[in-house]
PDB file of C-alpha atoms in Angstrom:
ATOM      1  CA  MET A  79     -12.364  12.450 -41.180  1.00 45.00           C
ATOM      2  CA  ILE A  80      -9.510  12.220 -38.658  1.00 46.00           C
ATOM      3  CA  THR A  81     -10.392  11.065 -35.165  1.00 47.00           C
ATOM      4  CA  ARG A  82      -8.247  11.664 -32.087  1.00 50.00           C
ATOM      5  CA  ILE A  83      -7.504   8.616 -29.917  1.00 46.00           C
ATOM      6  CA  PHE A  84      -7.365   8.807 -26.144  1.00 47.00           C
ATOM      7  CA  GLN A  85      -6.241   6.243 -23.595  1.00 50.00           C
ATOM      8  CA  PRO A  86      -8.972   6.254 -20.905  1.00 50.00           C
ATOM      9  CA  GLY A  87      -8.356   7.127 -17.290  1.00 49.00           C
ATOM     10  CA  VAL A  88     -10.537   7.731 -14.275  1.00 46.00           C
ATOM     11  CA  PRO A  89     -12.837   9.431 -13.558  1.00 46.00           C
ATOM     12  CA  TYR A  90     -13.135  12.201 -16.210  1.00 44.00           C
ATOM     13  CA  PRO A  91     -14.331  11.838 -19.854  1.00 44.00           C
ATOM     14  CA  PRO A  92     -12.088  13.183 -22.672  1.00 44.00           C
ATOM     15  CA  TYR A  93     -13.635  16.623 -22.779  1.00 43.00           C
ATOM     16  CA  GLY A  94     -14.093  19.513 -20.406  1.00 44.00           C
ATOM     17  CA  ALA A  95     -11.579  21.226 -18.136  1.00 46.00           C
ATOM     18  CA  LEU A  96     -10.346  18.147 -16.287  1.00 43.00           C
ATOM     19  CA  TRP A  97      -9.957  15.515 -19.026  1.00 40.00           C
ATOM     20  CA  ILE A  98      -6.206  16.094 -19.369  1.00 45.00           C
ATOM     21  CA  GLN A  99      -5.665  14.805 -15.826  1.00 50.00           C
ATOM     22  CA  ASP A 100      -6.811  11.304 -16.721  1.00 49.00           C
ATOM     23  CA  PHE A 101      -6.454  10.838 -20.486  1.00 47.00           C
ATOM     24  CA  THR A 102      -3.355  10.486 -22.628  1.00 51.00           C
ATOM     25  CA  GLU A 103      -3.627  11.437 -26.286  1.00 53.00           C
ATOM     26  CA  LEU A 104      -2.167   8.562 -28.306  1.00 48.00           C
ATOM     27  CA  GLY A 105      -2.543   9.956 -31.839  1.00 54.00           C
ATOM     28  CA  SER A 106      -5.015  10.134 -34.687  1.00 57.00           C
ATOM     29  CA  CYS A 107      -6.809   7.484 -36.718  1.00 55.00           C
ATOM     30  CA  THR A 108      -9.034   6.994 -39.761  1.00 59.00           C
ATOM     31  CA  SER A 109     -12.258   5.028 -39.895  1.00 58.00           C
ATOM     32  CA  ALA A 110     -10.390   1.722 -39.619  1.00 55.00           C
ATOM     33  CA  PRO A 111     -11.093  -0.173 -36.359  1.00 54.00           C
ATOM     34  CA  PHE A 112      -8.635   0.512 -33.541  1.00 47.00           C
ATOM     35  CA  THR A 113      -7.674  -2.123 -31.000  1.00 50.00           C
ATOM     36  CA  PRO A 114      -5.906  -0.751 -27.900  1.00 49.00           C
ATOM     37  CA  PRO A 115      -3.004  -2.693 -26.389  1.00 49.00           C
ATOM     38  CA  SER A 116      -4.272  -5.583 -24.263  1.00 53.00           C
ATOM     39  CA  SER A 117      -1.436  -5.423 -21.744  1.00 59.00           C
ATOM     40  CA  ASP A 118       1.141  -3.080 -20.258  1.00 69.00           C
ATOM     41  CA  VAL A 119       3.586  -5.960 -19.807  1.00 65.00           C
ATOM     42  CA  PRO A 120       6.590  -5.357 -22.121  1.00 66.00           C
ATOM     43  CA  GLN A 121       6.608  -7.777 -25.031  1.00 65.00           C
ATOM     44  CA  GLY A 122      10.077  -8.776 -26.205  1.00 63.00           C
ATOM     45  CA  ASP A 123      11.859  -5.909 -24.462  1.00 67.00           C
ATOM     46  CA  VAL A 124      15.335  -6.636 -23.129  1.00 79.00           C
ATOM     47  CA  LEU A 125      15.146  -5.548 -19.501  1.00 85.00           C
ATOM     48  CA  PRO A 126      17.945  -5.362 -16.952  1.00 85.00           C
ATOM     49  CA  PRO A 127      17.863  -8.281 -14.496  1.00 85.00           C
ATOM     50  CA  TRP A 128      16.287  -7.441 -11.167  1.00 85.00           C
ATOM     51  CA  GLU A 129      18.956  -7.244  -8.445  1.00 79.00           C
ATOM     52  CA  PHE A 130      17.089  -9.615  -6.101  1.00 77.00           C
ATOM     53  CA  GLY A 131      16.986 -12.423  -8.673  1.00 73.00           C
ATOM     54  CA  GLY A 132      13.737 -14.292  -8.107  1.00 85.00           C
ATOM     55  CA  CYS A 133      10.340 -12.785  -8.802  1.00 90.00           C
ATOM     56  CA  PRO A 134       8.345 -11.033  -6.084  1.00 89.00           C
ATOM     57  CA  ASP A 135       4.711 -11.974  -5.584  1.00 88.00           C
ATOM     58  CA  ALA A 136       2.130 -11.178  -8.238  1.00 91.00           C
ATOM     59  CA  TRP A 137      -0.248  -8.260  -7.743  1.00 92.00           C
ATOM     60  CA  ASP A 138      -3.020  -9.126  -5.290  1.00 91.00           C
ATOM     61  CA  ASP A 139      -6.154  -7.015  -4.894  1.00 89.00           C
ATOM     62  CA  SER A 140      -6.310  -7.989  -1.210  1.00 86.00           C
ATOM     63  CA  VAL A 141      -2.887  -6.410  -0.498  1.00 86.00           C
ATOM     64  CA  THR A 142      -2.456  -2.700   0.265  1.00 84.00           C
ATOM     65  CA  TYR A 143       0.455  -1.345  -1.774  1.00 88.00           C
ATOM     66  CA  SER A 144       2.518   1.766  -1.084  1.00 84.00           C
ATOM     67  CA  GLY A 145       5.214   3.589  -2.975  1.00 84.00           C
ATOM     68  CA  GLY A 146       8.326   1.421  -3.259  1.00 84.00           C
ATOM     69  CA  ASP A 147       6.493  -1.924  -3.163  1.00 88.00           C
ATOM     70  CA  TYR A 148       7.350  -4.560  -5.775  1.00 89.00           C
ATOM     71  CA  VAL A 149       5.227  -7.056  -7.697  1.00 92.00           C
ATOM     72  CA  SER A 150       5.864  -9.206 -10.762  1.00 91.00           C
ATOM     73  CA  SER A 151       3.940 -10.173 -13.871  1.00 91.00           C
ATOM     74  CA  SER A 152       5.095 -12.336 -16.783  1.00 89.00           C
ATOM     75  CA  SER A 153       8.686 -12.444 -15.429  1.00 89.00           C
ATOM     76  CA  THR A 154       8.791  -8.646 -15.227  1.00 92.00           C
ATOM     77  CA  VAL A 155       9.278  -6.744 -11.952  1.00 92.00           C
ATOM     78  CA  TYR A 156       7.298  -3.583 -11.279  1.00 93.00           C
ATOM     79  CA  LYS A 157       7.697  -0.961  -8.575  1.00 91.00           C
ATOM     80  CA  CYS A 158       4.816   1.073  -7.157  1.00 91.00           C
ATOM     81  CA  LYS A 159       5.352   4.770  -7.820  1.00 90.00           C
ATOM     82  CA  ASN A 160       5.580   7.287  -4.988  1.00 82.00           C
ATOM     83  CA  GLY A 161       3.412  10.299  -4.282  1.00 77.00           C
ATOM     84  CA  PRO A 162      -0.137  10.598  -5.582  1.00 84.00           C
ATOM     85  CA  ASP A 163       0.444   7.898  -8.216  1.00 89.00           C
ATOM     86  CA  GLU A 164       0.679   5.164  -5.558  1.00 87.00           C
ATOM     87  CA  GLN A 165      -3.114   5.217  -5.197  1.00 89.00           C
ATOM     88  CA  PHE A 166      -3.361   3.476  -8.570  1.00 93.00           C
ATOM     89  CA  CYS A 167      -1.219   0.554  -7.337  1.00 93.00           C
ATOM     90  CA  ASN A 168      -4.169  -0.684  -5.301  1.00 91.00           C
ATOM     91  CA  LEU A 169      -6.646  -0.244  -8.150  1.00 92.00           C
ATOM     92  CA  ILE A 170      -4.832  -1.421 -11.273  1.00 94.00           C
ATOM     93  CA  PRO A 171      -2.363  -4.323 -11.669  1.00 94.00           C
ATOM     94  CA  PRO A 172       0.814  -3.604 -13.652  1.00 94.00           C
ATOM     95  CA  GLU A 173      -0.566  -5.336 -16.766  1.00 92.00           C
ATOM     96  CA  GLY A 174      -3.567  -3.008 -16.780  1.00 93.00           C
ATOM     97  CA  LEU A 175      -7.250  -3.596 -16.089  1.00 90.00           C
ATOM     98  CA  ASN A 176     -10.448  -2.825 -18.008  1.00 89.00           C
ATOM     99  CA  GLY A 177      -8.683  -0.445 -20.382  1.00 88.00           C
ATOM    100  CA  HIS A 178      -6.780   1.370 -17.644  1.00 90.00           C
ATOM    101  CA  SER A 179      -3.005   1.381 -17.972  1.00 92.00           C
ATOM    102  CA  GLY A 180      -0.927  -0.227 -15.237  1.00 93.00           C
ATOM    103  CA  SER A 181       1.695   2.467 -15.832  1.00 93.00           C
ATOM    104  CA  LEU A 182      -0.533   4.873 -13.903  1.00 93.00           C
ATOM    105  CA  GLY A 183       0.861   3.393 -10.705  1.00 94.00           C
ATOM    106  CA  TRP A 184       3.620   0.977 -11.687  1.00 95.00           C
ATOM    107  CA  GLU A 185       7.029   1.399 -13.331  1.00 93.00           C
ATOM    108  CA  VAL A 186       9.047  -1.374 -14.966  1.00 93.00           C
ATOM    109  CA  ILE A 187      12.201  -2.323 -13.001  1.00 91.00           C
ATOM    110  CA  GLY A 188      13.643  -5.394 -14.712  1.00 90.00           C
ATOM    111  CA  SER A 189      13.284  -9.070 -15.493  1.00 90.00           C
ATOM    112  CA  CYS A 190      13.153 -11.971 -13.058  1.00 89.00           C
ATOM    113  CA  SER A 191      12.766 -15.732 -12.986  1.00 87.00           C
ATOM    114  CA  GLY A 192      11.790 -18.235 -10.339  1.00 86.00           C
ATOM    115  CA  THR A 193      10.993 -17.244  -6.775  1.00 83.00           C
ATOM    116  CA  LEU A 194      12.858 -15.121  -4.277  1.00 76.00           C
ATOM    117  CA  ASP A 195      15.336 -16.810  -1.996  1.00 65.00           C
ATOM    118  CA  PRO A 196      14.928 -16.069   1.712  1.00 55.00           C
ATOM    119  CA  LEU A 197      16.836 -12.935   2.690  1.00 49.00           C
ATOM    120  CA  PRO A 198      18.633 -12.408   5.993  1.00 47.00           C
ATOM    121  CA  ALA A 199      16.659  -9.229   6.598  1.00 51.00           C
ATOM    122  CA  PRO A 200      13.986  -9.336   9.334  1.00 55.00           C
ATOM    123  CA  THR A 201      10.607 -10.608   8.233  1.00 64.00           C
ATOM    124  CA  CYS A 202       7.309  -8.926   8.924  1.00 78.00           C
ATOM    125  CA  GLY A 203       6.847 -11.430  11.711  1.00 75.00           C
ATOM    126  CA  ASP A 204       9.523  -9.535  13.653  1.00 77.00           C
ATOM    127  CA  ILE A 205       7.419  -6.384  13.573  1.00 82.00           C
ATOM    128  CA  PRO A 206       4.797  -6.329  16.317  1.00 81.00           C
ATOM    129  CA  THR A 207       1.108  -6.066  15.564  1.00 82.00           C
ATOM    130  CA  TYR A 208      -0.365  -2.721  16.579  1.00 82.00           C
ATOM    131  CA  THR A 209      -2.189  -2.701  19.895  1.00 76.00           C
ATOM    132  CA  GLU A 210      -3.307   0.145  22.117  1.00 66.00           C
ATOM    133  CA  GLY A 211      -0.493   1.156  24.443  1.00 63.00           C
ATOM    134  CA  PHE A 212       2.258  -0.359  22.291  1.00 66.00           C
ATOM    135  CA  ILE A 213       4.425   2.779  22.432  1.00 60.00           C
ATOM    136  CA  THR A 214       5.016   4.295  25.864  1.00 49.00           C
ATOM    137  CA  ASN A 215       7.107   7.469  25.894  1.00 52.00           C
ATOM    138  CA  ALA A 216       9.547   5.971  23.399  1.00 56.00           C
ATOM    139  CA  ASP A 217      12.884   7.683  22.903  1.00 57.00           C
ATOM    140  CA  TRP A 218      12.874   8.332  19.161  1.00 53.00           C
ATOM    141  CA  GLU A 219      16.656   8.824  19.006  1.00 56.00           C
ATOM    142  CA  SER A 220      17.540   5.565  20.740  1.00 57.00           C
ATOM    143  CA  GLU A 221      14.551   3.563  19.505  1.00 59.00           C
ATOM    144  CA  PRO A 222      14.098   4.552  15.860  1.00 57.00           C
ATOM    145  CA  GLN A 223      12.142   1.464  14.843  1.00 63.00           C
ATOM    146  CA  GLN A 224       8.772   2.390  16.267  1.00 79.00           C
ATOM    147  CA  VAL A 225       6.978   0.366  13.614  1.00 85.00           C
ATOM    148  CA  VAL A 226       3.895  -1.832  13.724  1.00 86.00           C
ATOM    149  CA  ASN A 227       2.127  -4.252  11.419  1.00 86.00           C
ATOM    150  CA  VAL A 228      -1.579  -3.762  10.705  1.00 86.00           C
ATOM    151  CA  ASP A 229      -3.137  -6.376   8.411  1.00 82.00           C
ATOM    152  CA  GLY A 230      -0.011  -6.713   6.289  1.00 85.00           C
ATOM    153  CA  THR A 231       0.916  -3.023   6.092  1.00 88.00           C
ATOM    154  CA  ILE A 232       3.768  -1.538   8.140  1.00 89.00           C
ATOM    155  CA  TYR A 233       3.411   1.860   9.801  1.00 89.00           C
ATOM    156  CA  ARG A 234       5.976   4.028  11.607  1.00 87.00           C
ATOM    157  CA  CYS A 235       5.043   6.329  14.459  1.00 85.00           C
ATOM    158  CA  LYS A 236       6.112   9.881  13.638  1.00 84.00           C
ATOM    159  CA  PRO A 237       8.872  11.287  15.925  1.00 77.00           C
ATOM    160  CA  PHE A 238       6.711  13.776  17.817  1.00 76.00           C
ATOM    161  CA  PHE A 239       3.964  11.258  18.458  1.00 75.00           C
ATOM    162  CA  ALA A 240       6.463   8.609  19.546  1.00 68.00           C
ATOM    163  CA  SER A 241       8.146  10.920  22.061  1.00 65.00           C
ATOM    164  CA  THR A 242       4.798  12.005  23.517  1.00 71.00           C
ATOM    165  CA  ALA A 243       3.277   8.497  23.446  1.00 71.00           C
ATOM    166  CA  TRP A 244       0.264   9.667  21.458  1.00 77.00           C
ATOM    167  CA  CYS A 245       0.719   6.657  19.161  1.00 80.00           C
ATOM    168  CA  SER A 246      -0.376   4.505  22.093  1.00 79.00           C
ATOM    169  CA  ASN A 247      -3.801   6.169  21.937  1.00 80.00           C
ATOM    170  CA  LEU A 248      -6.424   4.353  19.863  1.00 81.00           C
ATOM    171  CA  GLN A 249      -7.594   7.766  18.666  1.00 84.00           C
ATOM    172  CA  TYR A 250      -4.521   7.631  16.405  1.00 84.00           C
ATOM    173  CA  ASP A 251      -4.926   4.034  15.266  1.00 85.00           C
ATOM    174  CA  PRO A 252      -2.817   3.776  12.050  1.00 86.00           C
ATOM    175  CA  THR A 253      -5.875   2.845   9.991  1.00 84.00           C
ATOM    176  CA  GLY A 254      -8.296   5.226  11.723  1.00 83.00           C
ATOM    177  CA  MET A 255      -9.475   8.616  10.495  1.00 84.00           C
ATOM    178  CA  ALA A 256      -6.740  10.445  12.430  1.00 86.00           C
ATOM    179  CA  GLY A 257      -4.084   7.780  11.903  1.00 86.00           C
ATOM    180  CA  TYR A 258      -2.266   9.731   9.186  1.00 86.00           C
ATOM    181  CA  LEU A 259      -1.510  12.463  11.717  1.00 87.00           C
ATOM    182  CA  ALA A 260       0.574  10.150  13.885  1.00 85.00           C
ATOM    183  CA  TRP A 261       1.773   7.407  11.546  1.00 87.00           C
ATOM    184  CA  ASP A 262       3.710   7.172   8.294  1.00 87.00           C
ATOM    185  CA  THR A 263       2.701   4.346   5.948  1.00 89.00           C
ATOM    186  CA  CYS A 264       5.937   2.493   5.203  1.00 88.00           C
ATOM    187  CA  THR A 265       5.390  -0.556   3.004  1.00 86.00           C
ATOM    188  CA  SER A 266       3.634  -3.906   2.814  1.00 85.00           C
ATOM    189  CA  CYS A 267       4.826  -7.014   4.619  1.00 85.00           C
ATOM    190  CA  ALA A 268       5.282  -8.718   1.243  1.00 79.00           C
ATOM    191  CA  SER A 269       7.660  -6.014   0.025  1.00 81.00           C
ATOM    192  CA  TYR A 270       9.504  -5.910   3.346  1.00 83.00           C
ATOM    193  CA  GLU A 271      10.091  -9.647   3.267  1.00 78.00           C
ATOM    194  CA  ALA A 272      11.301  -9.436  -0.347  1.00 75.00           C
ATOM    195  CA  THR A 273      13.622  -6.443  -0.060  1.00 76.00           C
ATOM    196  CA  GLY A 274      14.496  -6.064   3.625  1.00 76.00           C
ATOM    197  CA  ASN A 275      13.683  -2.328   3.654  1.00 80.00           C
ATOM    198  CA  LEU A 276      10.672  -0.302   4.690  1.00 82.00           C
ATOM    199  CA  GLY A 277      10.361   1.777   1.523  1.00 80.00           C
ATOM    200  CA  SER A 278      10.969   5.373   0.581  1.00 77.00           C
ATOM    201  CA  ASN A 279       8.206   6.654   2.875  1.00 79.00           C
ATOM    202  CA  CYS A 280      10.244   5.619   5.947  1.00 81.00           C
ATOM    203  CA  PRO A 281      13.880   6.373   5.014  1.00 70.00           C
ATOM    204  CA  ASP A 282      14.980   7.103   8.598  1.00 59.00           C
ATOM    205  CA  VAL A 283      14.041   3.700  10.009  1.00 55.00           C
ATOM    206  CA  ALA A 284      16.987   1.321  10.332  1.00 51.00           C
ATOM    207  CA  SER A 285      16.457  -2.179   9.003  1.00 44.00           C
TER     208      SER A 285
END
C-alpha cells in the first residue's frame, strides 16, 4: 500500500476542504518508518554572505516580529516574510518547531558569522516611546518620521491621522483594538538597530 506524506501545518487536518491551506504534500511512502526533517536550517548549503556581516539576534519568543525583520540561527540569516505569512514569524522560529516548518514565515537570506558591528543609523533609543498627546497637528510633509516605540515595536502614524492629530488620542493607541486604523506597524527595535531601516511596511519614512 502507498501512503501519502504531508508536512503538518496549523490548524487544519490533512482532509476536508481547507487542508490544502496548511499542509504541503511531500510525496509517497511504503510501510517503512518515515522520519521528517528535524530542522529547517540549511545543512551544508553554500549561501551568499549577508551584506551586514555579523549575525543578527536569534529568534526570541518575547519579541514581536514583522515583515522585513531579521534573525539568525546556526550562522544563517533569515528574513520575516511580508503579508499574511508574517504572522508565523511570531509563532515558529526559522529552524521550525514541533513539526511546523520555519519556512512558513521565514526565508533564507545568507550566511553570517560573529556579531553585528554598531551601525551609524539611529538606534531605537532615538525613537520616542508612545504617550498620549505625542503627535499634535503634525505636518506630515515636513515631519515624515512620526514614529513611536511601543515595547520594542516601532509604529508610524498614518498621514491622515498625523495631520488631524488623531494619533494623539489614546483611543488609537498603536496596540489597542483601533490602533491599526491609525498606525502602521513598521519593524522591531532589534531589526531597526541591525539594519538602520524601518522595514517594507513603512517605505516612506526617512531613516
